[in-house]
mmCIF file of C-alpha atoms and ligand atoms in Angstrom:
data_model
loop_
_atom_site.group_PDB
_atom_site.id
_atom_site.type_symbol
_atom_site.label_atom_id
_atom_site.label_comp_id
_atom_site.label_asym_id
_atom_site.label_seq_id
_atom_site.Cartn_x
_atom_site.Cartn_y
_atom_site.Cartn_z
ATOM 1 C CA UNK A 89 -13.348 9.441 -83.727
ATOM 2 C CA UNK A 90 -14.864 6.129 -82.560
ATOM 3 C CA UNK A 91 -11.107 5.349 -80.470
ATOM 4 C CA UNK A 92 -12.174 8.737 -78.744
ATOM 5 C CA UNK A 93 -16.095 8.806 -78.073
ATOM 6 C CA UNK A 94 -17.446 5.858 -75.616
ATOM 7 C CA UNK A 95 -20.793 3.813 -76.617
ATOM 8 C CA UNK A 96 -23.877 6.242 -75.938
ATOM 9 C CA UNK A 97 -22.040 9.392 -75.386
ATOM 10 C CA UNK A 98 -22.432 12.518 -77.802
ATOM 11 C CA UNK A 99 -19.734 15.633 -78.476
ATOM 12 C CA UNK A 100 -20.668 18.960 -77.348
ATOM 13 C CA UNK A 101 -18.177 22.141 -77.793
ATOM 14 C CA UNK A 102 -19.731 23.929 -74.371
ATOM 15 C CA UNK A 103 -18.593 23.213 -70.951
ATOM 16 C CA UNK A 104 -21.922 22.036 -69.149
ATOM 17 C CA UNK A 105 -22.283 22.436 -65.307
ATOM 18 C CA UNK A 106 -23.616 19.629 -62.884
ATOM 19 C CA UNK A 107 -23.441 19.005 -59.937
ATOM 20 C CA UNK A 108 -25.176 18.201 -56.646
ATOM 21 C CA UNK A 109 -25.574 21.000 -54.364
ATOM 22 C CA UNK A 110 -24.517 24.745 -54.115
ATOM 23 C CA UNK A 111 -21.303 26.334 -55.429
ATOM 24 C CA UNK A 112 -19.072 26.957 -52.520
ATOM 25 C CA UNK A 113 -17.841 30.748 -52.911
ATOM 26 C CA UNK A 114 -14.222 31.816 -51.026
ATOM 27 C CA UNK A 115 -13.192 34.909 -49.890
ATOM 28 C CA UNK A 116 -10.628 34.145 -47.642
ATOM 29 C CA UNK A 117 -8.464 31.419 -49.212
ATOM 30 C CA UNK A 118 -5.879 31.260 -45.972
ATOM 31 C CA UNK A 119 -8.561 29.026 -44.432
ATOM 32 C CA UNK A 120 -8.812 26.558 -47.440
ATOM 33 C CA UNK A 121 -6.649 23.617 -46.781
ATOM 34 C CA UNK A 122 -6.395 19.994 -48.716
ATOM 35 C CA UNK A 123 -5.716 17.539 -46.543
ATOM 36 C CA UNK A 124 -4.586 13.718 -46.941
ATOM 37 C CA UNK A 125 -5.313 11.143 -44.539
ATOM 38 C CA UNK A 126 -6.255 7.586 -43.758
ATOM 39 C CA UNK A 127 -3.960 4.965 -44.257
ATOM 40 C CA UNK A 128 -0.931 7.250 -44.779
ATOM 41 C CA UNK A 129 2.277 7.154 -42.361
ATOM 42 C CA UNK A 130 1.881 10.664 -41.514
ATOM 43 C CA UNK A 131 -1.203 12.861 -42.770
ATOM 44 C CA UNK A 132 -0.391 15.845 -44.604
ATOM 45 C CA UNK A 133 -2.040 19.214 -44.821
ATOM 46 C CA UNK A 134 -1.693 21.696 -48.030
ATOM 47 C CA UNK A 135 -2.370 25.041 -47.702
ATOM 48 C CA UNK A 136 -3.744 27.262 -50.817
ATOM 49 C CA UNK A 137 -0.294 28.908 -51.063
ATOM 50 C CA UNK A 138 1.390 25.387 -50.485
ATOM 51 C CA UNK A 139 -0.438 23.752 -52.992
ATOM 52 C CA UNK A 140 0.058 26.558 -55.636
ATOM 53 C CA UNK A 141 3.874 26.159 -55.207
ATOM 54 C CA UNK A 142 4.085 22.840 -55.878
ATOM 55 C CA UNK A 143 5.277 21.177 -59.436
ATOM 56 C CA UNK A 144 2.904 22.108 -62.257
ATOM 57 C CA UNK A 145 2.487 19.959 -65.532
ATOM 58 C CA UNK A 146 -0.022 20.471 -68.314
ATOM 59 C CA UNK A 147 -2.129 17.989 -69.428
ATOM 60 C CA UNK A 148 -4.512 17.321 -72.471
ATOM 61 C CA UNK A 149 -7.306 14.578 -72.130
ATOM 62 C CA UNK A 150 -11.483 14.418 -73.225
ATOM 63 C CA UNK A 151 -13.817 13.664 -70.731
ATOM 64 C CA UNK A 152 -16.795 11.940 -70.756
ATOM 65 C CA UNK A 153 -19.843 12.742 -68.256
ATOM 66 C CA UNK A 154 -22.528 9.749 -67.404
ATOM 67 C CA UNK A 155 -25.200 11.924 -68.826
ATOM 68 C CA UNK A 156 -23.686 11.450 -72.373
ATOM 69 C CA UNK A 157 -21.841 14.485 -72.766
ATOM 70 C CA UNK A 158 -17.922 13.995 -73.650
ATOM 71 C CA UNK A 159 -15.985 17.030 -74.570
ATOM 72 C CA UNK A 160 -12.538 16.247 -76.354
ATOM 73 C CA UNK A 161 -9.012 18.080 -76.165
ATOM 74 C CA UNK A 162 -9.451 19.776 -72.802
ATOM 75 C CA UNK A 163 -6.140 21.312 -71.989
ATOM 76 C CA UNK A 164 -5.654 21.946 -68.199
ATOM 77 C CA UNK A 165 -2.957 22.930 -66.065
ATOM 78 C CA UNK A 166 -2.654 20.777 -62.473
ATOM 79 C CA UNK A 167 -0.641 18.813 -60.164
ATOM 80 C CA UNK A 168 -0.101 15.638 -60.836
ATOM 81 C CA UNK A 169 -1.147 13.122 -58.774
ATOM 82 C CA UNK A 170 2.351 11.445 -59.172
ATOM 83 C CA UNK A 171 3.371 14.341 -57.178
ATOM 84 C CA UNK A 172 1.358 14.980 -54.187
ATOM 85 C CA UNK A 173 2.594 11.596 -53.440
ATOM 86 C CA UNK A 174 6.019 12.457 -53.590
ATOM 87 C CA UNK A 175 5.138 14.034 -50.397
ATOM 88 C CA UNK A 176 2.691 11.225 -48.881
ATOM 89 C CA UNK A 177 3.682 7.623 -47.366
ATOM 90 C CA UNK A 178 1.187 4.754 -47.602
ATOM 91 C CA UNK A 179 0.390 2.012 -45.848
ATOM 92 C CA UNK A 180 0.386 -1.357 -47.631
ATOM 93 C CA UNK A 181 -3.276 -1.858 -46.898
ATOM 94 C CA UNK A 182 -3.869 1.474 -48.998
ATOM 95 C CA UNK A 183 -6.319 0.183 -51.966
ATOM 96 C CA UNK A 184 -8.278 2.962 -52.635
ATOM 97 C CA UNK A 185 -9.514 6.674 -52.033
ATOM 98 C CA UNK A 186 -12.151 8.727 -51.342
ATOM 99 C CA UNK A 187 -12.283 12.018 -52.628
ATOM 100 C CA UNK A 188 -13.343 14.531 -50.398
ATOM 101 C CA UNK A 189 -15.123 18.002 -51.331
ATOM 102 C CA UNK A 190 -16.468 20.669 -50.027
ATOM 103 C CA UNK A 191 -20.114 20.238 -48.077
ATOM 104 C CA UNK A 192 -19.796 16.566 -47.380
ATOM 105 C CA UNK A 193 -20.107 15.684 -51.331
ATOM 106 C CA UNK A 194 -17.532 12.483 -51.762
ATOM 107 C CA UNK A 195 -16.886 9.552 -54.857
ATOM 108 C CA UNK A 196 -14.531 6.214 -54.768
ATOM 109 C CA UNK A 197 -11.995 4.886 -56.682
ATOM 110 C CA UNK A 198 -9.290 2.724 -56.568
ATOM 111 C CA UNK A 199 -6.088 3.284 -55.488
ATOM 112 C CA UNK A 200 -4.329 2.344 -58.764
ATOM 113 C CA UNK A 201 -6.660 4.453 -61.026
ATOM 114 C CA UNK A 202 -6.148 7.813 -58.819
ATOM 115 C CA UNK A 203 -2.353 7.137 -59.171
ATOM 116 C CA UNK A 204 -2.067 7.149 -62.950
ATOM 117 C CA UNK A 205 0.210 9.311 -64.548
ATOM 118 C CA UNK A 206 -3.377 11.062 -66.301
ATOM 119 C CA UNK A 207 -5.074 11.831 -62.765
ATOM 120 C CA UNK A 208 -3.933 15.468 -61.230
ATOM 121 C CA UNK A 209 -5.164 18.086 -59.452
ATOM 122 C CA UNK A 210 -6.442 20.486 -61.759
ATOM 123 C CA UNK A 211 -6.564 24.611 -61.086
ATOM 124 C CA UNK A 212 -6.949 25.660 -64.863
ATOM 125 C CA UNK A 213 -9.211 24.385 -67.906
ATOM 126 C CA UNK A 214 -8.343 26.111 -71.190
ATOM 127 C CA UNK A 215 -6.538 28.817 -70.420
ATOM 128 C CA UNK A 216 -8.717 30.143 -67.033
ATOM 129 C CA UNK A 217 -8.853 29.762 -63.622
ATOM 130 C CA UNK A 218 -11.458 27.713 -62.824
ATOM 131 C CA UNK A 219 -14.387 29.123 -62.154
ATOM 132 C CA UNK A 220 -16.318 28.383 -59.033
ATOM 133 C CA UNK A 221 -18.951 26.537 -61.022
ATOM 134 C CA UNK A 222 -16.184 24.216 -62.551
ATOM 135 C CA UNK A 223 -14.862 23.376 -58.963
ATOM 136 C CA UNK A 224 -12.448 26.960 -58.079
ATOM 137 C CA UNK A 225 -10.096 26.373 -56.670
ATOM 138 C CA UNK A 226 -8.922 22.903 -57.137
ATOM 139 C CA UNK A 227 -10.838 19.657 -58.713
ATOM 140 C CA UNK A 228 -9.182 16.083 -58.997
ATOM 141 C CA UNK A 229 -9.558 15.267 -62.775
ATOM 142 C CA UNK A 230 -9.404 11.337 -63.320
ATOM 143 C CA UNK A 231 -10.479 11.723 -67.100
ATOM 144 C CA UNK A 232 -10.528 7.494 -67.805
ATOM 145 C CA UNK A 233 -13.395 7.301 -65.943
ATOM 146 C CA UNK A 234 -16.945 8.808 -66.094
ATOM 147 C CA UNK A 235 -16.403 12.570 -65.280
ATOM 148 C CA UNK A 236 -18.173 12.184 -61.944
ATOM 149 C CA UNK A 237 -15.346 10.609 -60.034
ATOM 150 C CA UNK A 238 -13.461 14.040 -60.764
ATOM 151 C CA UNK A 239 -14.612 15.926 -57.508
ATOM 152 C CA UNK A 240 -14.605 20.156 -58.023
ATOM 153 C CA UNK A 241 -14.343 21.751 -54.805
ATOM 154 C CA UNK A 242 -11.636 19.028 -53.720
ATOM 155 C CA UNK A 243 -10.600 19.257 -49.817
ATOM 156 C CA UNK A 244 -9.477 16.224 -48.814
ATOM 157 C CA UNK A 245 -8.246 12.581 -50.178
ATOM 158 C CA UNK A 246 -8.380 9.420 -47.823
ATOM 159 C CA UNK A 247 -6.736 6.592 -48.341
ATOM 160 C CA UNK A 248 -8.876 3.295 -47.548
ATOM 161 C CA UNK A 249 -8.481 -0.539 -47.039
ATOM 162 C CA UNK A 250 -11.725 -1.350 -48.704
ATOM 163 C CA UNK A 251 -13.631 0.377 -50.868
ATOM 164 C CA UNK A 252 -16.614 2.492 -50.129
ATOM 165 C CA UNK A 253 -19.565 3.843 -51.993
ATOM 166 C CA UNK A 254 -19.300 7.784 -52.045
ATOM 167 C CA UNK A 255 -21.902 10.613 -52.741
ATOM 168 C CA UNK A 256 -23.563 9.428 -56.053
ATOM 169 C CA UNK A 257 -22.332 5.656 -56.137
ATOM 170 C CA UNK A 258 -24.577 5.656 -53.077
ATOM 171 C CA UNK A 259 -27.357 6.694 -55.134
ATOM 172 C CA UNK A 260 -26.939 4.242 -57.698
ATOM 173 C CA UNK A 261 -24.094 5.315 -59.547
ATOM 174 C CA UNK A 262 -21.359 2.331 -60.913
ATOM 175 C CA UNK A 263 -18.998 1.507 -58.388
ATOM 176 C CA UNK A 264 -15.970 1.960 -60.994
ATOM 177 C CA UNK A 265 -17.514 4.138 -63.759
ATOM 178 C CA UNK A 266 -15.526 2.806 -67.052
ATOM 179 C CA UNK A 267 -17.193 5.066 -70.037
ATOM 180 C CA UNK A 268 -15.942 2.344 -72.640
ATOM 181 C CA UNK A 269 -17.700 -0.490 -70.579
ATOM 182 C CA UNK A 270 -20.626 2.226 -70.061
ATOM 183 C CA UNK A 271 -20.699 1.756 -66.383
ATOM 184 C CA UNK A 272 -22.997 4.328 -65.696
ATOM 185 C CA UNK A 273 -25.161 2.741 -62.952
ATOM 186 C CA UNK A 274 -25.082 -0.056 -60.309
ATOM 187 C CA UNK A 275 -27.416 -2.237 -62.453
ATOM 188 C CA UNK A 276 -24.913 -1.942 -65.966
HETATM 189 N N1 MTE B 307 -17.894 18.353 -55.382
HETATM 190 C C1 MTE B 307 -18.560 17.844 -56.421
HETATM 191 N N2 MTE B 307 -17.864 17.444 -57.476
HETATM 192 C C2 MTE B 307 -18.502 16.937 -58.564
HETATM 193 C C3 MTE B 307 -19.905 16.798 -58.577
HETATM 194 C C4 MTE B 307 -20.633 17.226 -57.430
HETATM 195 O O1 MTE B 307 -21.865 17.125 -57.345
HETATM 196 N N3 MTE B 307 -19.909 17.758 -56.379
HETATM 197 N N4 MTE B 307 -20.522 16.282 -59.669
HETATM 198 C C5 MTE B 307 -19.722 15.453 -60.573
HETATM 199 C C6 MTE B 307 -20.392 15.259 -61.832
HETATM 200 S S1 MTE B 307 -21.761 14.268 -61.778
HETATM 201 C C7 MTE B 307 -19.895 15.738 -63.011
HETATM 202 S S2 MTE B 307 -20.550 15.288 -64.505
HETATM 203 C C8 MTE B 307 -18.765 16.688 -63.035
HETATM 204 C C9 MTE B 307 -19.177 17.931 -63.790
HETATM 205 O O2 MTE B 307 -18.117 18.853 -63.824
HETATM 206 P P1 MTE B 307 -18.377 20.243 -64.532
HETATM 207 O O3 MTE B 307 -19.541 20.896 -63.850
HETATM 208 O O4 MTE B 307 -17.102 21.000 -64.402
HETATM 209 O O5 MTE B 307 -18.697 19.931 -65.977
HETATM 210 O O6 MTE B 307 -18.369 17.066 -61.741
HETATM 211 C C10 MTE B 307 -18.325 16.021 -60.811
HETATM 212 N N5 MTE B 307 -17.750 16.525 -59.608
HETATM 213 MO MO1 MO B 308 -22.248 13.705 -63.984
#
């Protein structure tokens, strides 16, 4: 077990619920979009039925929140991040990406950790939708690092030159978030 729980972080079976803010509710999902943009060629735009068309692919990871919660052998269903950039052209300055949600909430990474073959855009955690609490309809799940970086509610990802603190790496969150390096805060 010690290969698959991080220093400082304890099992739990549930499925707690954090997160800053209220839970965005939709009733009309032909005006959710997710939209990519920054240093791209072209942006592009994905509507709810556009993104629920694309290529699906299961995948089975644990995750591991800053609070010291990791939960092991989630099973999702998602889209890859591999891809949604089938359909995107960078620019060579592209380093790294902001994730965008819903109500302004936002968290950085770099470029290369958002495009590994383990980071997608998840819809369904064990066999249900997700439920608005968990981020309905879409989340980015980046399960290598802390489970913050993995914005519910997702809306848009932005490609940057330089990287850029987002919602809670601006309030003293790690820049990177690495649960084996426990890289839960600014200071570690
Ligand atoms: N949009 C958004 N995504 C978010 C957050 C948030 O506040 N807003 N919190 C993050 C944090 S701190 C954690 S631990 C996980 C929690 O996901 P869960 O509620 O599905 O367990 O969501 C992350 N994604
Ligand atoms: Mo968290």
């Amino acid at each position: 077990m010690k290969d698959r729980v991080p220093p400082g972080q304890t099992l739990t079976e549930g499925f707690p619920v954090l997160h800053y803010g209220s839970v965005p509710y939709y009733n009309d999902m032909s005006k959710w979009d997710l939209k990519v943009f920054g240093l791209v060629e072209e942006d592009v735009s994905f509507s709810y039925k556009e993104f629920m068309a694309l290529p699906k692919q299961e995948f089975k990871n644990d995750i591991h929140c800053v609070t010291t919660w990791s939960k092991l052998d989630n099973v999702w269903e998602g889209v890859g991040v591999t891809t949604i950039m089938q359909r995107v052209k960078l620019k060579p300055e592209a380093q790294y990406v902001m994730l965008h949600a819903e109500h302004g909430w936002s968290t950085n990474l770099p470029l290369a950790d958002f495009l590994r073959e383990t980071s997608f855009l998840g819809f369904r955690h064990n066999g249900q939708l997700l439920s608005p609490e968990h981020g309905y309809p879409v989340r980015a799940v980046v399960p290598h690092l802390y489970f913050w970086k993995s914005a519910k509610w997702l809306r848009g990802i932005e490609f940057m030159a330089k990287d850029k603190p987002g919602f809670w790496e601006r309030n003293g969150y790690h820049m990177y978030g690495d649960p084996w390096e426990e890289q839960r805060y600014d200071f570690d």
